[in-house]
Coordinates of C-alpha atoms and ligand atoms in Angstrom, one line a residue:
X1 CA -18.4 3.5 18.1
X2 CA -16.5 2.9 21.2
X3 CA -13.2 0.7 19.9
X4 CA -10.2 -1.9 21.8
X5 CA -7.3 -1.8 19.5
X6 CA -5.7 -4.9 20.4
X7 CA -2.1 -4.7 18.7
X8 CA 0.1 -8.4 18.5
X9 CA 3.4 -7.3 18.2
X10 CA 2.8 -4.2 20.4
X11 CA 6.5 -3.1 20.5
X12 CA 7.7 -4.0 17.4
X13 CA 8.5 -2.1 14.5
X14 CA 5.2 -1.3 12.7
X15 CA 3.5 -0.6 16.0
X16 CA 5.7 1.8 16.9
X17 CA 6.3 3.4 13.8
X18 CA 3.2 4.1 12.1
X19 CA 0.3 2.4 14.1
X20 CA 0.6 4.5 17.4
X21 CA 1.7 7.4 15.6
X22 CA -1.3 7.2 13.7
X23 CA -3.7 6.5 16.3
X24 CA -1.8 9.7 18.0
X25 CA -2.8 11.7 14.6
X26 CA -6.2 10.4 14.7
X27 CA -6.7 11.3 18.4
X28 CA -5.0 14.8 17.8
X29 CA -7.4 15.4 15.0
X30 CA -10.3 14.7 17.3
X31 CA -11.3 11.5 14.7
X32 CA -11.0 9.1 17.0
X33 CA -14.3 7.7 18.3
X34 CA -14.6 8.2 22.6
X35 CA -14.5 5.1 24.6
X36 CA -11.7 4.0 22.7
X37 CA -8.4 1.8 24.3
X38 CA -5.5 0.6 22.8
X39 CA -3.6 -2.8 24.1
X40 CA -0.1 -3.5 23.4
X41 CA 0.6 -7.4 23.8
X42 CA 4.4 -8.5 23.5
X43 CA 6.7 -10.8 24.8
X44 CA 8.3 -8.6 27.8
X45 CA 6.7 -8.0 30.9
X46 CA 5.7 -4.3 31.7
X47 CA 3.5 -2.3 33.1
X48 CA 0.6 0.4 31.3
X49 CA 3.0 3.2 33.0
X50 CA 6.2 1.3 31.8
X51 CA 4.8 1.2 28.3
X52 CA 3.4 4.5 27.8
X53 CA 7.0 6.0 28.9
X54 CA 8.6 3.2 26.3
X55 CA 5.8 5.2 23.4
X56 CA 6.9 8.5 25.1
X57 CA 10.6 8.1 24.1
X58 CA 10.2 6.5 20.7
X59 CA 8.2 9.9 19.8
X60 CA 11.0 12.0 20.6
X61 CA 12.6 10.6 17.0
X62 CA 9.3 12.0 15.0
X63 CA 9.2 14.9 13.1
X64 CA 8.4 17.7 15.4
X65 CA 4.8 18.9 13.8
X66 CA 3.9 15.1 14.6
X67 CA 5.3 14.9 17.7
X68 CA 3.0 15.5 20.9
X69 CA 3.3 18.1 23.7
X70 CA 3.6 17.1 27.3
X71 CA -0.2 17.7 27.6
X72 CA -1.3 15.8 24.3
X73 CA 1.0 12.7 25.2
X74 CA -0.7 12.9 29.3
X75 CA -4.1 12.8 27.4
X76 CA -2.9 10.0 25.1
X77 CA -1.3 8.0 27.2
X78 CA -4.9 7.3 28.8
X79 CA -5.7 4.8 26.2
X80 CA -2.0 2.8 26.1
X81 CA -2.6 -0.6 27.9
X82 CA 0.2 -3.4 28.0
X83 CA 0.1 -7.3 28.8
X84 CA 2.6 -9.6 28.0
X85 CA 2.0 -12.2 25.5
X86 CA 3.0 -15.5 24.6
X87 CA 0.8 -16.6 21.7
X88 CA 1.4 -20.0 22.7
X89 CA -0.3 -19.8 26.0
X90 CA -4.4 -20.3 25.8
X91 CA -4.3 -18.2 29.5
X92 CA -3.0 -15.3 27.9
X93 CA -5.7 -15.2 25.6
X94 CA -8.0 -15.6 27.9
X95 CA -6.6 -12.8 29.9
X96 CA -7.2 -10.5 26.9
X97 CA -10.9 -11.4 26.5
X98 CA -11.6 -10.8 30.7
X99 CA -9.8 -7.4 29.7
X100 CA -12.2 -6.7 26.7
X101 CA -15.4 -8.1 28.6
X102 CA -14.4 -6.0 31.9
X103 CA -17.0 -3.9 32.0
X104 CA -15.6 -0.7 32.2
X105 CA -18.7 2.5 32.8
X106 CA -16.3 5.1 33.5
X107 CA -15.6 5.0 29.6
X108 CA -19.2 5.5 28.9
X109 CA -19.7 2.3 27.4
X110 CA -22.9 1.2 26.9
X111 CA -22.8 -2.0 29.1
X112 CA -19.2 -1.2 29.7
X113 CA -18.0 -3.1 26.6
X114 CA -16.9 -1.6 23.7
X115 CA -18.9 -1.7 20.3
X116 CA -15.8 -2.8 17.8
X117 CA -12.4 -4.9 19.0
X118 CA -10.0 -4.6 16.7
X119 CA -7.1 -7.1 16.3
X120 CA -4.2 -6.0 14.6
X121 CA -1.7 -8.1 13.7
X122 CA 1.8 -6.1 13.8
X123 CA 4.1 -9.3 14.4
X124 CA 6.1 -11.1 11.5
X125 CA 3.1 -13.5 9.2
X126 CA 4.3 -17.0 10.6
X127 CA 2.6 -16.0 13.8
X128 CA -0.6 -15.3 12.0
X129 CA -1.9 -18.9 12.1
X130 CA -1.5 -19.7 15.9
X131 CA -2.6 -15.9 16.5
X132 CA -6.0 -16.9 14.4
X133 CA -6.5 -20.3 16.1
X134 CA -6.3 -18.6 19.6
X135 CA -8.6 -16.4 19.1
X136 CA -10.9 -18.5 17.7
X137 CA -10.6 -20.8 20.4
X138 CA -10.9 -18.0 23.4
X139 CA -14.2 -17.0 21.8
X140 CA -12.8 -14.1 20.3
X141 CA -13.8 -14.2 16.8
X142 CA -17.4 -12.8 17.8
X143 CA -19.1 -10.4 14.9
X144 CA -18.1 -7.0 16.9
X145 CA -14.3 -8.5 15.9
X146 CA -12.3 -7.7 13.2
X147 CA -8.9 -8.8 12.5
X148 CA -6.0 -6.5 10.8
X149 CA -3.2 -8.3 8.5
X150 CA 0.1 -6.4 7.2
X151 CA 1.6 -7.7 4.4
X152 CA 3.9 -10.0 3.7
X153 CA 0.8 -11.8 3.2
X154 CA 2.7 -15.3 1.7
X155 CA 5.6 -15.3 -0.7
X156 CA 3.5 -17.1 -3.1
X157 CA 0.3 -18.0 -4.2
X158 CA 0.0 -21.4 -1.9
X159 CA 1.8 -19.5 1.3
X160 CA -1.1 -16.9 0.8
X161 CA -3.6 -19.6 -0.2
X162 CA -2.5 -21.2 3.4
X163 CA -3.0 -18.1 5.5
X164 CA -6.6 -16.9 4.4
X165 CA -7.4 -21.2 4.8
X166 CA -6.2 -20.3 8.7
X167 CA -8.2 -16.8 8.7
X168 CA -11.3 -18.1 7.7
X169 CA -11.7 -20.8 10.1
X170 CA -11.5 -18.3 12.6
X171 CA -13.3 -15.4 10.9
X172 CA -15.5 -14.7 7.9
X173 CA -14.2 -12.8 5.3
X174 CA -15.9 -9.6 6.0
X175 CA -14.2 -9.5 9.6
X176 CA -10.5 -10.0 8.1
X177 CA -9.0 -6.7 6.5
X178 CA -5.9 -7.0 4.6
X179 CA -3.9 -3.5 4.8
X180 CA -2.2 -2.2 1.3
X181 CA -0.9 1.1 2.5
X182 CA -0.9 2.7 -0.7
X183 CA -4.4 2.3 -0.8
X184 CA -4.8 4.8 2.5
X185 CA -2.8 7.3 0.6
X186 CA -4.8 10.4 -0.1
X187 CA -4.3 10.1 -4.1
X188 CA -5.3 6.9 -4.4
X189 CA -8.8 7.8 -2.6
X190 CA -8.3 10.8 -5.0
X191 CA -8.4 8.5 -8.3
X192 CA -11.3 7.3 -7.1
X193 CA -13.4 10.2 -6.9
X194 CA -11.5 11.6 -10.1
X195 CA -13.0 8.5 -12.0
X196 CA -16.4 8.1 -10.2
X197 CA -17.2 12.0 -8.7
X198 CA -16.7 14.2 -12.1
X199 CA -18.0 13.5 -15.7
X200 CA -15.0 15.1 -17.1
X201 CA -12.7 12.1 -17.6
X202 CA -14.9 9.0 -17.6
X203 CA -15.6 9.3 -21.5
X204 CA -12.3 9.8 -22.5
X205 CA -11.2 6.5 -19.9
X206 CA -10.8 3.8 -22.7
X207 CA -8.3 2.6 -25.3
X208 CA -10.0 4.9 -28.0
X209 CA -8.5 8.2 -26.0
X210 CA -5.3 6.3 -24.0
X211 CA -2.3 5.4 -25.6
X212 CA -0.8 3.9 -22.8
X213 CA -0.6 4.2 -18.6
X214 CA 2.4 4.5 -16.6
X215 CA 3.0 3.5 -13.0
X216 CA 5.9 4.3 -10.9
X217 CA 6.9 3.8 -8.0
X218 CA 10.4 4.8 -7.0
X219 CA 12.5 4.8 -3.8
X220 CA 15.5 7.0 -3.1
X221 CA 16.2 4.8 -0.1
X222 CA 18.3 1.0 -0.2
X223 CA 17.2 -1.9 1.7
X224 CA 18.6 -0.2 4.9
X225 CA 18.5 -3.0 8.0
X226 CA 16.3 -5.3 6.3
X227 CA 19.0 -7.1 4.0
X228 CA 17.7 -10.3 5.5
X229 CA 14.0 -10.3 4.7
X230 CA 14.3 -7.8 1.4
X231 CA 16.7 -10.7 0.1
X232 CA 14.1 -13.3 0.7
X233 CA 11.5 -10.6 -1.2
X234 CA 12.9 -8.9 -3.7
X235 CA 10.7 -6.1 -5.3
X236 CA 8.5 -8.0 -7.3
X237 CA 6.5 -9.6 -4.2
X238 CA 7.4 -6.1 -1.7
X239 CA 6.0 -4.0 -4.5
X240 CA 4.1 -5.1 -7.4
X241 CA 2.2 -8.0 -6.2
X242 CA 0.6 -5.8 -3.9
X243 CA 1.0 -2.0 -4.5
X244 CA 1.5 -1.4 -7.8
X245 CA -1.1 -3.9 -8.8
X246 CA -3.8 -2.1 -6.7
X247 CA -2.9 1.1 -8.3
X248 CA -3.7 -0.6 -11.8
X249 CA -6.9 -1.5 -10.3
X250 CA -8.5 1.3 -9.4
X251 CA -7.3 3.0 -12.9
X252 CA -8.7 0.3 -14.9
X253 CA -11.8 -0.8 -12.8
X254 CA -15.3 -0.3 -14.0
X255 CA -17.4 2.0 -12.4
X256 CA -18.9 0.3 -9.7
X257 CA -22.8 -0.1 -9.2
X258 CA -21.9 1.4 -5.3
X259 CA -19.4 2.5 -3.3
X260 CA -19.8 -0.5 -1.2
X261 CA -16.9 -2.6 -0.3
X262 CA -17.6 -5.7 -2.4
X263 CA -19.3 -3.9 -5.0
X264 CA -15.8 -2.1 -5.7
X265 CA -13.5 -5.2 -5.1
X266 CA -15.9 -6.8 -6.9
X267 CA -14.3 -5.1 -10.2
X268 CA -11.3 -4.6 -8.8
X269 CA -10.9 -8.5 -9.2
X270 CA -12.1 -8.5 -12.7
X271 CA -9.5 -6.2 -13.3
X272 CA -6.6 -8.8 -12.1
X273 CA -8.2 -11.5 -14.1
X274 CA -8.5 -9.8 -17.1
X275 CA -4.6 -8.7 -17.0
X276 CA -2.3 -10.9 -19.4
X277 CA -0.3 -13.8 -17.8
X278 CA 2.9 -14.4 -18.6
X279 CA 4.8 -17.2 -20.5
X280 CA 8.4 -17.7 -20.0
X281 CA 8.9 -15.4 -23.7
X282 CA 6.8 -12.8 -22.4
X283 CA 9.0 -12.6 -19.2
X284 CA 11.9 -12.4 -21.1
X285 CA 10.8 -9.9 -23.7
X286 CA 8.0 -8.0 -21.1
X287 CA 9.9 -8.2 -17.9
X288 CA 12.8 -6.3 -16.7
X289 CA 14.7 -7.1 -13.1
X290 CA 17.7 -4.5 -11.9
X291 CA 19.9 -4.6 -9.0
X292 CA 21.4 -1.3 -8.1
X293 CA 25.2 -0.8 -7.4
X294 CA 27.2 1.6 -6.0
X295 CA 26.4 5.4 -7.2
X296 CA 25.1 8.8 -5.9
X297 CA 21.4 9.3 -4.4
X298 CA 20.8 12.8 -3.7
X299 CA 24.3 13.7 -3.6
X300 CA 25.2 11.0 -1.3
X301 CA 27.5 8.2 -2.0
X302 CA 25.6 4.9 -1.1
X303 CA 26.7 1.2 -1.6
X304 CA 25.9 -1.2 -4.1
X305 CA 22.6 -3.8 -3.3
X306 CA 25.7 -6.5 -2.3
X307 CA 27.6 -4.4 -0.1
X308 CA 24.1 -3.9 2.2
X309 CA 23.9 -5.2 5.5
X310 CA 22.8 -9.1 5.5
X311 CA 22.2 -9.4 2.0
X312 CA 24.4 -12.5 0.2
X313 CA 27.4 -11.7 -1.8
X314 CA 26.4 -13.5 -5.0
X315 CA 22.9 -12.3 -4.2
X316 CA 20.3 -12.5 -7.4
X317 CA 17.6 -11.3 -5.7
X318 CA 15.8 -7.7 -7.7
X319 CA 15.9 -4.1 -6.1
X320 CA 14.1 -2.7 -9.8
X321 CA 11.2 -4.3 -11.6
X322 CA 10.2 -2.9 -14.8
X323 CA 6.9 -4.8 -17.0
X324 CA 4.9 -3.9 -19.5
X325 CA 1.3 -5.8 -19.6
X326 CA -2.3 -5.2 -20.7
X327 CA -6.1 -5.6 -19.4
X328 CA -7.5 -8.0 -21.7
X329 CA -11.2 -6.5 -22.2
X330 CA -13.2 -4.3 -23.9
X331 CA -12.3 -1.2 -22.4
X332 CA -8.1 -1.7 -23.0
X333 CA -7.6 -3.9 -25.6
X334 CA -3.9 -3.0 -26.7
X335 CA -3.2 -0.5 -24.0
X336 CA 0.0 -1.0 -22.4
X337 CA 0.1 -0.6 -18.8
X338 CA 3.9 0.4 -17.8
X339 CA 4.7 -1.0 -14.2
X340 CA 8.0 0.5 -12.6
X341 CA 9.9 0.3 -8.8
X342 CA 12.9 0.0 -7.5
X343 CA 14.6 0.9 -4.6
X344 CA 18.4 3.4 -5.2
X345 CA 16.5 5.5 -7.8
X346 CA 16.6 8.9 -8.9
X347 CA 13.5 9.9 -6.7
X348 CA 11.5 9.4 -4.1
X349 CA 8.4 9.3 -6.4
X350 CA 5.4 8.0 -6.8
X351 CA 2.9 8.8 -9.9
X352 CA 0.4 7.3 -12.3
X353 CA 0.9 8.7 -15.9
X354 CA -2.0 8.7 -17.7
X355 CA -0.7 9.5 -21.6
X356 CA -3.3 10.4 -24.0
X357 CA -3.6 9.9 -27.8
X358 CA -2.7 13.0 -29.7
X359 CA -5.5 14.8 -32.0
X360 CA -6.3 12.9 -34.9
X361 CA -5.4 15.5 -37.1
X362 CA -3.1 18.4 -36.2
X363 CA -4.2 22.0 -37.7
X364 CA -1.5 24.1 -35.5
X365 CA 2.3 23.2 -35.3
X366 CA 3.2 21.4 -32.0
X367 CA -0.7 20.3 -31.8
X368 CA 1.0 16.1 -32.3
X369 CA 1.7 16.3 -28.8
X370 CA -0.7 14.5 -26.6
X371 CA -2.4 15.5 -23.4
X372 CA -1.2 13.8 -20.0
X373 CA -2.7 13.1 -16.4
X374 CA -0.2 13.0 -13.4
X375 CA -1.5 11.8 -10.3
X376 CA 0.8 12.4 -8.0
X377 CA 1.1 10.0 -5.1
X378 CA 4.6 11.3 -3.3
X379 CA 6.2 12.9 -2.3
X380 CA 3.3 15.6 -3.3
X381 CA 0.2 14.3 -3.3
X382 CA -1.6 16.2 -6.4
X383 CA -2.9 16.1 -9.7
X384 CA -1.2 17.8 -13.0
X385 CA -3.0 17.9 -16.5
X386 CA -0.5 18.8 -19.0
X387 CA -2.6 21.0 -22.0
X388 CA -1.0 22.6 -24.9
X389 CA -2.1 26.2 -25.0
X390 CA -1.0 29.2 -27.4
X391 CA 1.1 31.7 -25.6
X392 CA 0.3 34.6 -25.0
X393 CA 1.2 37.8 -27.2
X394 CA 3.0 35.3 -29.9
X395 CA 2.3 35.7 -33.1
X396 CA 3.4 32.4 -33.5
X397 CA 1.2 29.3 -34.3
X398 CA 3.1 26.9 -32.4
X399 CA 1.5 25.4 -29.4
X400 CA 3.5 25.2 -25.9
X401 CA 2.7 22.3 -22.9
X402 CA 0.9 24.6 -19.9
X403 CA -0.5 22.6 -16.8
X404 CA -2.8 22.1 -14.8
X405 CA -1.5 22.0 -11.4
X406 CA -4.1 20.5 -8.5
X407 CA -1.7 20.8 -4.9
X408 CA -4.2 18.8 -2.2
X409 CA -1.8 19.4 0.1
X410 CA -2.4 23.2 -0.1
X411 CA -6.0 22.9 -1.2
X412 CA -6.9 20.4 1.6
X413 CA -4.3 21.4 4.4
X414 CA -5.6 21.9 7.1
X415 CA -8.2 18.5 6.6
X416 CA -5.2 16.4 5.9
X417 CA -5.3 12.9 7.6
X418 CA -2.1 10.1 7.2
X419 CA -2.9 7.0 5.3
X420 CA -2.6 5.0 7.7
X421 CA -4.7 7.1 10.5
X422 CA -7.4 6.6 7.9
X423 CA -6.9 3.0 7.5
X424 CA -6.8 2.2 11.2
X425 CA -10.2 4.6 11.3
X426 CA -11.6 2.7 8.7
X427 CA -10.9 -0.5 10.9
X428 CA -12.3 0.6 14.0
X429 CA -15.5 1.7 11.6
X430 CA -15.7 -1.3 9.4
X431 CA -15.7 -0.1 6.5
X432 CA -13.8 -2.0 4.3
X433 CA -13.4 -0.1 0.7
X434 CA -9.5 0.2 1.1
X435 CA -8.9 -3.1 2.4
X436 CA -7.9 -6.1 0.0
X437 CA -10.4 -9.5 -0.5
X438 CA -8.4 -12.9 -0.3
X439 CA -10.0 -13.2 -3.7
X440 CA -7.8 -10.2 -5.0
X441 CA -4.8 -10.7 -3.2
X442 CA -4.7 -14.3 -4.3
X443 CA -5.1 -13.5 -8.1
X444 CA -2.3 -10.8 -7.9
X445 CA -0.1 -14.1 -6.7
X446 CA -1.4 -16.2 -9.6
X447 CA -0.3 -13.4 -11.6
X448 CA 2.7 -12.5 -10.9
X449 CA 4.0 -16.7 -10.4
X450 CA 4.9 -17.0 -13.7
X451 CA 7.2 -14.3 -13.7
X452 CA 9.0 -15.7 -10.1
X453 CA 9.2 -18.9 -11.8
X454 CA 10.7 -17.8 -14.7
X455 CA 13.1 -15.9 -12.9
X456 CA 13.9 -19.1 -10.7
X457 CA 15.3 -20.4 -13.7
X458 CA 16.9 -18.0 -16.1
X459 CA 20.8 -17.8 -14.8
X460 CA 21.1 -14.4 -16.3
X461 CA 19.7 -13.1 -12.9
X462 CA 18.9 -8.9 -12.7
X463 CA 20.4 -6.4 -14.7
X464 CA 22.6 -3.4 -12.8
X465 CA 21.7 -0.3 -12.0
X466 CA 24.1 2.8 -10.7
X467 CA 22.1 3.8 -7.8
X468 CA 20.5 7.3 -8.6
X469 CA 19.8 6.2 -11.9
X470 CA 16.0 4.8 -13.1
X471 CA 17.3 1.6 -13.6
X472 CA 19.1 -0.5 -16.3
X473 CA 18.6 0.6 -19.8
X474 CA 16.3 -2.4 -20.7
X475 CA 13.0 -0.4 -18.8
X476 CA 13.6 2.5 -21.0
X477 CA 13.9 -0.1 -24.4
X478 CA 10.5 -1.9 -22.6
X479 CA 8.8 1.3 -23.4
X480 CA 10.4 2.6 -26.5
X481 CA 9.8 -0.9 -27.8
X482 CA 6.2 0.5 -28.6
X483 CA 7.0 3.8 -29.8
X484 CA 6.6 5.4 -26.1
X485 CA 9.0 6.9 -23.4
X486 CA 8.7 6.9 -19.9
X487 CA 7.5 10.3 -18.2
X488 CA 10.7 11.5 -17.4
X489 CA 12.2 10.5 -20.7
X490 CA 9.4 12.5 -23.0
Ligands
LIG1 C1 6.5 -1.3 1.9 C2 7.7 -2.1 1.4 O1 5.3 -2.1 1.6 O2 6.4 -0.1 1.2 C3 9.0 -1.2 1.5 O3 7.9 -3.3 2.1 C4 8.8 0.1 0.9 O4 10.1 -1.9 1.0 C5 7.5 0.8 1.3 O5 9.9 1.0 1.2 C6 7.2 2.0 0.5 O6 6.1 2.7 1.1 P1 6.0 4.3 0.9 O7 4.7 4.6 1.5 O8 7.1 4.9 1.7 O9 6.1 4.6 -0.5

């Protein structure tokens, strides 16, 4: 499937930082369908060479097992085009379509064009709209086009309403794939064929066996350079709207009839609507919202949320989000589903816990503990079943915790590709499983409204947090509310 990677925002951030080096990975790891081209567009004017030296040097500042040798980088370098773009001008557009439609045999194209042009969208969202409407009026919205969005998609649920209304009267659905990172993160793909590829744990997948589900996601890092834009965010819409919430999906989703793209999203979207929506008391009681001062991460001394670079003094925006909620169906009547991030935390850490009820009735000592799934997201990507086991040689009836330790890193080394190589392979493939529907990204708005306007209005603002900590003492009280502790806590 010969591939142009047409990248908006071509020297920016994202591009530079995970979309080359991914497409680097991907090429490296011989994934990469032949035939393929990559072209930058930005503002500046430069030429291929001058761009290919400008990725050259930003790779010197990559870990060194990522980084390529003079000979990978010559071979790479082949597919690293440059124009310069002014999303305003029609003419530039058109210059991009005579640069896709050149035909081009040396590439062994068949008919010299490639099979797939992918446009991905790394510049900031309020570009997306004129970016759509070009492309749509240069003729390049055919059906061997697909178009990549990275989040922020909207700040709300009218914001996103507004961009997929501009998408779609360029493109159809199918042809616009919206990027949640976590879902290109091995685990995640992992949870899937956990659920859907062994019989083991589908039975026991319902409220009669859970007694509640846990999922955290926790930063050791601040808010770095991006005061500005994380103060306009907060963690709610960077992390929950989005990541967290498609984590919940793909643990509480049916089993879909397929593993075809709708047929999952399909009950991935039942899953958002079936979640509880909030009321003003159920923010108050359900919802927790930190801001982390000064403290020690790591045995580092870092500021407090305020002191950070371009963020307001008086600043109420939230670095910690902490909810409890449920899936209002058959399947998880009652069940709480714990929802944790936060930037300043203990951990870099991300993990789904999947508690279990205990055994009715307890015949050895120590049996009333229950069984628990880890699936580990980061910074090891794994699985851990914690069993309680006899130990050996003691004549004692007690049981102890063992576990069950599943390292894909180790098992799976030397197979292992970066979340977003797989995405941005899954792009240039179409196939859309791990991309997010307007539908679902528009629900996880509606959801998550209530709580922003509630917010809005409540003068209490967020609770602080000593950075290294897990945030305020409320998230642990959330839990404990219900009888339960959170995994690090048990
Ligand atoms: C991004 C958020 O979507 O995810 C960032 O905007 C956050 O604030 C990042 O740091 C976390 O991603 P990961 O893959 O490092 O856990």
């Amino acid at each position: 499937m010969s591939f142009d990677l047409v990248v908006f925002g071509g020297t920016g951030d994202l591009a530079w930082r995970k979309l080359i080096p991914a497409l680097f990975q991907a090429n490296r790891h011989g994934q990469l369908p032949a035939g393929g081209r990559l072209l930058a567009l930005a503002r500046d004017e430069r030429s291929d060479d001058e761009y290919r030296a400008y990725i050259r040097e930003r790779f010197a500042g990559v870990d060194a097992d990522k980084r390529p040798s003079d000979e990978e980088f010559a071979r790479f370098a082949q597919l690293l085009h440059y124009r310069r773009m002014d999303v305003t001008q029609p003419e530039h557009f058109a210059g991009v379509k005579r640069w896709i439609e050149e035909p081009r045999a040396e590439e062994g194209r068949s008919g010299g064009r490639a099979e797939t042009v992918v446009f991905f969208m790394a510049t900031s969202p309020q570009l997306f709209p004129v970016i759509c409407e070009q492309l749509g009026r240069a003729g390049l919205n055919g059906p061997q086009v697909r178009v990549v969005l990275e989040k922020p998609l909207g700040h709300d649920l009218a914001s996103a309403q507004e961009i997929n209304r501009v998408v779609r009267s360029a493109f159809r659905e199918e042809q616009a794939l919206r990027i949640d990172h976590y879902l290109g993160k091995a685990a995640v793909q992992n949870l899937m064929a956990l659920r859907f590829g062994n019989a083991l744990f589908e039975p026991l997948w319902r409220r009669e066996s859970i007694a509640n589900i846990q999922i955290t996601l926790a930063e050791g890092i601040g808010v770095g350079k991006r005061g500005d834009f994380y103060d306009q965010t907060g963690a709610l819409r960077d992390m929950v709207q989005n990541h967290a919430l498609q984590l919940l999906t793909m643990i509480a989703m049916e089993p879909p009839s397929s593993n075809d793209a709708d047929a999952i999203r399909d009950e991935k979207l039942k899953v958002l609507r079936s979640l509880k929506p909030f009321t003003p008391e159920s923010v108050a009681r359900d919802v927790v919202r930190g801001q982390y001062r000064a403290g020690t991460v790591e045995g580092q001394a870092v500021p407090g949320y305020l002191e950070e670079l371009k963020v307001p003094a008086a600043s109420a925006c939230e670095t910690f989000v902490a909810l409890r909620t449920e899936v209002q169906n058959w399947r998880w009547a009652g069940v709480p589903f714990y929802l944790r991030t936060g930037k300043r935390l203990g951990a870099r850490d991300a993990q789904i816990v999947v508690n279990f009820r205990p055994v009715p009735h307890a015949i050895f000592p120590g049996s009333g503990q229950a069984n628990r799934l880890v699936i580990k997201l980061q910074p090891e990507d794994g699985l851990e079943l914690n069993l309680l086991a006899k130990r050996g040689g003691s004549c004692s009836e007690l049981l102890s915790p063992v576990s069950l330790d599943l390292d894909f890193d180790k098992a799976f080394a030397s197979q292992r590709v970066g979340g977003y190589e797989r995405l941005l392979l899954d792009a240039i493939a179409g196939r859309l499983n791990l991309f997010v529907r307007s539908d679902e990204q528009e629900q996880a708005w509606r959801w998550v409204e209530p709580v922003l306007r509630a917010w809005a209005s409540d003068p209490a603002g967020p609770r602080p947090y000593a950075a290294g900590s897990w945030g305020p003492a409320a998230a642990s009280a959330l839990v404990a509310r219900d009888g339960f502790a959170w995994a690090e806590e048990q």
